[in-house]
């Protein structure tokens, strides 16, 4: 529970932000007065112009999927039969022994159905369920939770170009899982896009934003930085793009320069690794390179109107 409460202490949350960033004078004054509630409210007004405006295209059956979650607490992933999530959610679920199902639960894309349903119908039950799932994850399935495998291996100054270093949280006996670089990369982009959809909604508490953002700039950043997924090319470039995404959208945070610079270095390295003549490696070249175009396009949109030589 201690990890869940960290962002509730204003000093812990606002220590992550460079309060001397341009435009943050009002937030800094409130923090200096130890008015953390007021500072968080003021900070949220700034988030309205900082969070991404784009959202994923709704699935054809989003309303049915959202109703299944709200009414029965069930979700179907990877074509499976609906699976009961539990309350609190069992984030280690592997229906039929499918460890990939467990990974996809941690990717969180299934929660977009709830926001789509809320925006379509206006019914608050979808929004409340969406927040409940996020809160459950942050409270019960944080990085370091017992039950995953963590590997603190050779440090970066010795093994920077190695497959991994620094640690991850994967499903025991499986190379994937909810706290590897690919999972955190997926959530970084998904969480930021979802927050952008609700940032002006008074039904979503300021504290909710603080807890989600705190997790992104601490645990999520740590895993994405240290578990780059090298030599799995499609995952490597996804993780690299998510770092730049994080550093660009949340550029007021102290980790932003590292996220941007390391992410850009890895994107340049990943493009050389990923863009292969079709047929060299059918899976990594022909199939996954399709996603490369859309991901880079999405990232480029975040630099619209800004001169950035590396993005150019």
PDB file of N, CA and C in Angstrom, residues 61-74 110-134 194 197-198 201 203-204 208:
ATOM      1  N   UNK A  61     -16.861  -3.514 -31.833  1.00  0.00           N
ATOM      2  CA  UNK A  61     -17.722  -4.030 -30.769  1.00  0.00           C
ATOM      3  C   UNK A  61     -17.417  -3.382 -29.417  1.00  0.00           C
ATOM      4  N   UNK A  62     -16.978  -2.103 -29.434  1.00  0.00           N
ATOM      5  CA  UNK A  62     -16.531  -1.478 -28.185  1.00  0.00           C
ATOM      6  C   UNK A  62     -17.630  -1.411 -27.134  1.00  0.00           C
ATOM      7  N   UNK A  63     -18.860  -1.190 -27.548  1.00  0.00           N
ATOM      8  CA  UNK A  63     -19.941  -1.051 -26.576  1.00  0.00           C
ATOM      9  C   UNK A  63     -20.250  -2.385 -25.901  1.00  0.00           C
ATOM     10  N   UNK A  64     -20.245  -3.446 -26.681  1.00  0.00           N
ATOM     11  CA  UNK A  64     -20.478  -4.775 -26.094  1.00  0.00           C
ATOM     12  C   UNK A  64     -19.345  -5.140 -25.138  1.00  0.00           C
ATOM     13  N   UNK A  65     -18.112  -4.825 -25.546  1.00  0.00           N
ATOM     14  CA  UNK A  65     -16.961  -5.137 -24.697  1.00  0.00           C
ATOM     15  C   UNK A  65     -17.012  -4.328 -23.404  1.00  0.00           C
ATOM     16  N   UNK A  66     -17.425  -3.064 -23.510  1.00  0.00           N
ATOM     17  CA  UNK A  66     -17.528  -2.210 -22.323  1.00  0.00           C
ATOM     18  C   UNK A  66     -18.622  -2.712 -21.395  1.00  0.00           C
ATOM     19  N   UNK A  67     -19.753  -3.118 -21.939  1.00  0.00           N
ATOM     20  CA  UNK A  67     -20.843  -3.645 -21.111  1.00  0.00           C
ATOM     21  C   UNK A  67     -20.427  -4.936 -20.419  1.00  0.00           C
ATOM     22  N   UNK A  68     -19.652  -5.751 -21.111  1.00  0.00           N
ATOM     23  CA  UNK A  68     -19.157  -6.992 -20.514  1.00  0.00           C
ATOM     24  C   UNK A  68     -18.280  -6.689 -19.300  1.00  0.00           C
ATOM     25  N   UNK A  69     -17.453  -5.655 -19.406  1.00  0.00           N
ATOM     26  CA  UNK A  69     -16.606  -5.261 -18.284  1.00  0.00           C
ATOM     27  C   UNK A  69     -17.421  -4.698 -17.130  1.00  0.00           C
ATOM     28  N   UNK A  70     -18.358  -3.826 -17.440  1.00  0.00           N
ATOM     29  CA  UNK A  70     -19.141  -3.167 -16.394  1.00  0.00           C
ATOM     30  C   UNK A  70     -20.099  -4.133 -15.709  1.00  0.00           C
ATOM     31  N   UNK A  71     -20.798  -4.929 -16.491  1.00  0.00           N
ATOM     32  CA  UNK A  71     -21.864  -5.769 -15.947  1.00  0.00           C
ATOM     33  C   UNK A  71     -21.372  -7.096 -15.392  1.00  0.00           C
ATOM     34  N   UNK A  72     -20.333  -7.660 -16.011  1.00  0.00           N
ATOM     35  CA  UNK A  72     -19.879  -8.990 -15.596  1.00  0.00           C
ATOM     36  C   UNK A  72     -18.418  -9.031 -15.165  1.00  0.00           C
ATOM     37  N   UNK A  73     -17.723  -7.904 -15.277  1.00  0.00           N
ATOM     38  CA  UNK A  73     -16.299  -7.830 -14.916  1.00  0.00           C
ATOM     39  C   UNK A  73     -15.487  -8.837 -15.715  1.00  0.00           C
ATOM     40  N   UNK A  74     -15.820  -8.975 -17.001  1.00  0.00           N
ATOM     41  CA  UNK A  74     -15.143  -9.932 -17.862  1.00  0.00           C
ATOM     42  C   UNK A  74     -14.554  -9.233 -19.079  1.00  0.00           C
ATOM     43  N   UNK A 110      -7.502  -2.832 -23.678  1.00  0.00           N
ATOM     44  CA  UNK A 110      -8.907  -3.205 -23.529  1.00  0.00           C
ATOM     45  C   UNK A 110      -9.716  -2.136 -22.796  1.00  0.00           C
ATOM     46  N   UNK A 111      -9.053  -1.296 -22.013  1.00  0.00           N
ATOM     47  CA  UNK A 111      -9.784  -0.264 -21.270  1.00  0.00           C
ATOM     48  C   UNK A 111     -10.254   0.873 -22.172  1.00  0.00           C
ATOM     49  N   UNK A 112      -9.702   0.972 -23.390  1.00  0.00           N
ATOM     50  CA  UNK A 112     -10.170   2.005 -24.315  1.00  0.00           C
ATOM     51  C   UNK A 112     -11.649   1.837 -24.641  1.00  0.00           C
ATOM     52  N   UNK A 113     -12.139   0.600 -24.606  1.00  0.00           N
ATOM     53  CA  UNK A 113     -13.550   0.357 -24.876  1.00  0.00           C
ATOM     54  C   UNK A 113     -14.438   1.106 -23.890  1.00  0.00           C
ATOM     55  N   UNK A 114     -13.989   1.221 -22.655  1.00  0.00           N
ATOM     56  CA  UNK A 114     -14.771   1.913 -21.632  1.00  0.00           C
ATOM     57  C   UNK A 114     -14.849   3.415 -21.911  1.00  0.00           C
ATOM     58  N   UNK A 115     -13.735   4.013 -22.320  1.00  0.00           N
ATOM     59  CA  UNK A 115     -13.752   5.442 -22.651  1.00  0.00           C
ATOM     60  C   UNK A 115     -14.579   5.695 -23.907  1.00  0.00           C
ATOM     61  N   UNK A 116     -14.468   4.807 -24.883  1.00  0.00           N
ATOM     62  CA  UNK A 116     -15.277   4.954 -26.098  1.00  0.00           C
ATOM     63  C   UNK A 116     -16.766   4.893 -25.758  1.00  0.00           C
ATOM     64  N   UNK A 117     -17.120   3.967 -24.873  1.00  0.00           N
ATOM     65  CA  UNK A 117     -18.522   3.825 -24.480  1.00  0.00           C
ATOM     66  C   UNK A 117     -18.998   5.046 -23.702  1.00  0.00           C
ATOM     67  N   UNK A 118     -18.144   5.568 -22.836  1.00  0.00           N
ATOM     68  CA  UNK A 118     -18.518   6.747 -22.064  1.00  0.00           C
ATOM     69  C   UNK A 118     -18.717   7.958 -22.969  1.00  0.00           C
ATOM     70  N   UNK A 119     -17.791   8.157 -23.903  1.00  0.00           N
ATOM     71  CA  UNK A 119     -17.899   9.302 -24.812  1.00  0.00           C
ATOM     72  C   UNK A 119     -19.107   9.172 -25.745  1.00  0.00           C
ATOM     73  N   UNK A 120     -19.499   7.956 -26.041  1.00  0.00           N
ATOM     74  CA  UNK A 120     -20.634   7.732 -26.937  1.00  0.00           C
ATOM     75  C   UNK A 120     -21.975   7.880 -26.222  1.00  0.00           C
ATOM     76  N   UNK A 121     -22.052   7.346 -24.992  1.00  0.00           N
ATOM     77  CA  UNK A 121     -23.344   7.304 -24.289  1.00  0.00           C
ATOM     78  C   UNK A 121     -23.480   8.364 -23.202  1.00  0.00           C
ATOM     79  N   UNK A 122     -22.343   8.839 -22.657  1.00  0.00           N
ATOM     80  CA  UNK A 122     -22.398   9.773 -21.541  1.00  0.00           C
ATOM     81  C   UNK A 122     -22.679   9.103 -20.209  1.00  0.00           C
ATOM     82  N   UNK A 123     -22.777   7.789 -20.201  1.00  0.00           N
ATOM     83  CA  UNK A 123     -23.083   7.059 -18.965  1.00  0.00           C
ATOM     84  C   UNK A 123     -21.829   6.947 -18.095  1.00  0.00           C
ATOM     85  N   UNK A 124     -21.925   7.468 -16.869  1.00  0.00           N
ATOM     86  CA  UNK A 124     -20.765   7.537 -15.984  1.00  0.00           C
ATOM     87  C   UNK A 124     -20.267   6.175 -15.533  1.00  0.00           C
ATOM     88  N   UNK A 125     -21.102   5.137 -15.663  1.00  0.00           N
ATOM     89  CA  UNK A 125     -20.663   3.819 -15.189  1.00  0.00           C
ATOM     90  C   UNK A 125     -19.418   3.342 -15.936  1.00  0.00           C
ATOM     91  N   UNK A 126     -19.291   3.739 -17.190  1.00  0.00           N
ATOM     92  CA  UNK A 126     -18.119   3.327 -17.967  1.00  0.00           C
ATOM     93  C   UNK A 126     -16.866   4.053 -17.479  1.00  0.00           C
ATOM     94  N   UNK A 127     -17.001   5.328 -17.174  1.00  0.00           N
ATOM     95  CA  UNK A 127     -15.862   6.101 -16.683  1.00  0.00           C
ATOM     96  C   UNK A 127     -15.424   5.600 -15.314  1.00  0.00           C
ATOM     97  N   UNK A 128     -16.379   5.300 -14.447  1.00  0.00           N
ATOM     98  CA  UNK A 128     -16.053   4.812 -13.111  1.00  0.00           C
ATOM     99  C   UNK A 128     -15.333   3.468 -13.183  1.00  0.00           C
ATOM    100  N   UNK A 129     -15.776   2.602 -14.083  1.00  0.00           N
ATOM    101  CA  UNK A 129     -15.117   1.307 -14.244  1.00  0.00           C
ATOM    102  C   UNK A 129     -13.701   1.490 -14.788  1.00  0.00           C
ATOM    103  N   UNK A 130     -13.537   2.419 -15.703  1.00  0.00           N
ATOM    104  CA  UNK A 130     -12.216   2.714 -16.259  1.00  0.00           C
ATOM    105  C   UNK A 130     -11.254   3.140 -15.163  1.00  0.00           C
ATOM    106  N   UNK A 131     -11.685   4.053 -14.306  1.00  0.00           N
ATOM    107  CA  UNK A 131     -10.825   4.513 -13.215  1.00  0.00           C
ATOM    108  C   UNK A 131     -10.547   3.392 -12.222  1.00  0.00           C
ATOM    109  N   UNK A 132     -11.542   2.563 -11.972  1.00  0.00           N
ATOM    110  CA  UNK A 132     -11.359   1.475 -11.010  1.00  0.00           C
ATOM    111  C   UNK A 132     -10.275   0.507 -11.478  1.00  0.00           C
ATOM    112  N   UNK A 133     -10.248   0.214 -12.784  1.00  0.00           N
ATOM    113  CA  UNK A 133      -9.242  -0.702 -13.319  1.00  0.00           C
ATOM    114  C   UNK A 133      -7.844  -0.091 -13.199  1.00  0.00           C
ATOM    115  N   UNK A 134      -7.716   1.182 -13.527  1.00  0.00           N
ATOM    116  CA  UNK A 134      -6.425   1.868 -13.382  1.00  0.00           C
ATOM    117  C   UNK A 134      -5.970   1.855 -11.926  1.00  0.00           C
ATOM    118  N   UNK A 194      -5.064   8.326 -22.947  1.00  0.00           N
ATOM    119  CA  UNK A 194      -6.310   8.216 -22.179  1.00  0.00           C
ATOM    120  C   UNK A 194      -6.480   9.401 -21.231  1.00  0.00           C
ATOM    121  N   UNK A 197      -7.897  12.332 -22.867  1.00  0.00           N
ATOM    122  CA  UNK A 197      -9.334  12.267 -23.167  1.00  0.00           C
ATOM    123  C   UNK A 197     -10.193  12.702 -21.981  1.00  0.00           C
ATOM    124  N   UNK A 198      -9.647  12.620 -20.774  1.00  0.00           N
ATOM    125  CA  UNK A 198     -10.461  12.921 -19.585  1.00  0.00           C
ATOM    126  C   UNK A 198      -9.941  14.113 -18.793  1.00  0.00           C
ATOM    127  N   UNK A 201     -12.453  16.532 -17.569  1.00  0.00           N
ATOM    128  CA  UNK A 201     -13.646  15.952 -16.952  1.00  0.00           C
ATOM    129  C   UNK A 201     -13.568  16.070 -15.430  1.00  0.00           C
ATOM    130  N   UNK A 203     -15.243  14.704 -13.209  1.00  0.00           N
ATOM    131  CA  UNK A 203     -15.520  13.446 -12.513  1.00  0.00           C
ATOM    132  C   UNK A 203     -14.246  12.654 -12.242  1.00  0.00           C
ATOM    133  N   UNK A 204     -13.162  13.018 -12.910  1.00  0.00           N
ATOM    134  CA  UNK A 204     -11.879  12.336 -12.701  1.00  0.00           C
ATOM    135  C   UNK A 204     -11.056  13.168 -11.720  1.00  0.00           C
ATOM    136  N   UNK A 208      -6.130  11.205  -9.152  1.00  0.00           N
ATOM    137  CA  UNK A 208      -6.015  10.131 -10.134  1.00  0.00           C
ATOM    138  C   UNK A 208      -4.901  10.443 -11.125  1.00  0.00           C
TER     139      UNK A 208
END
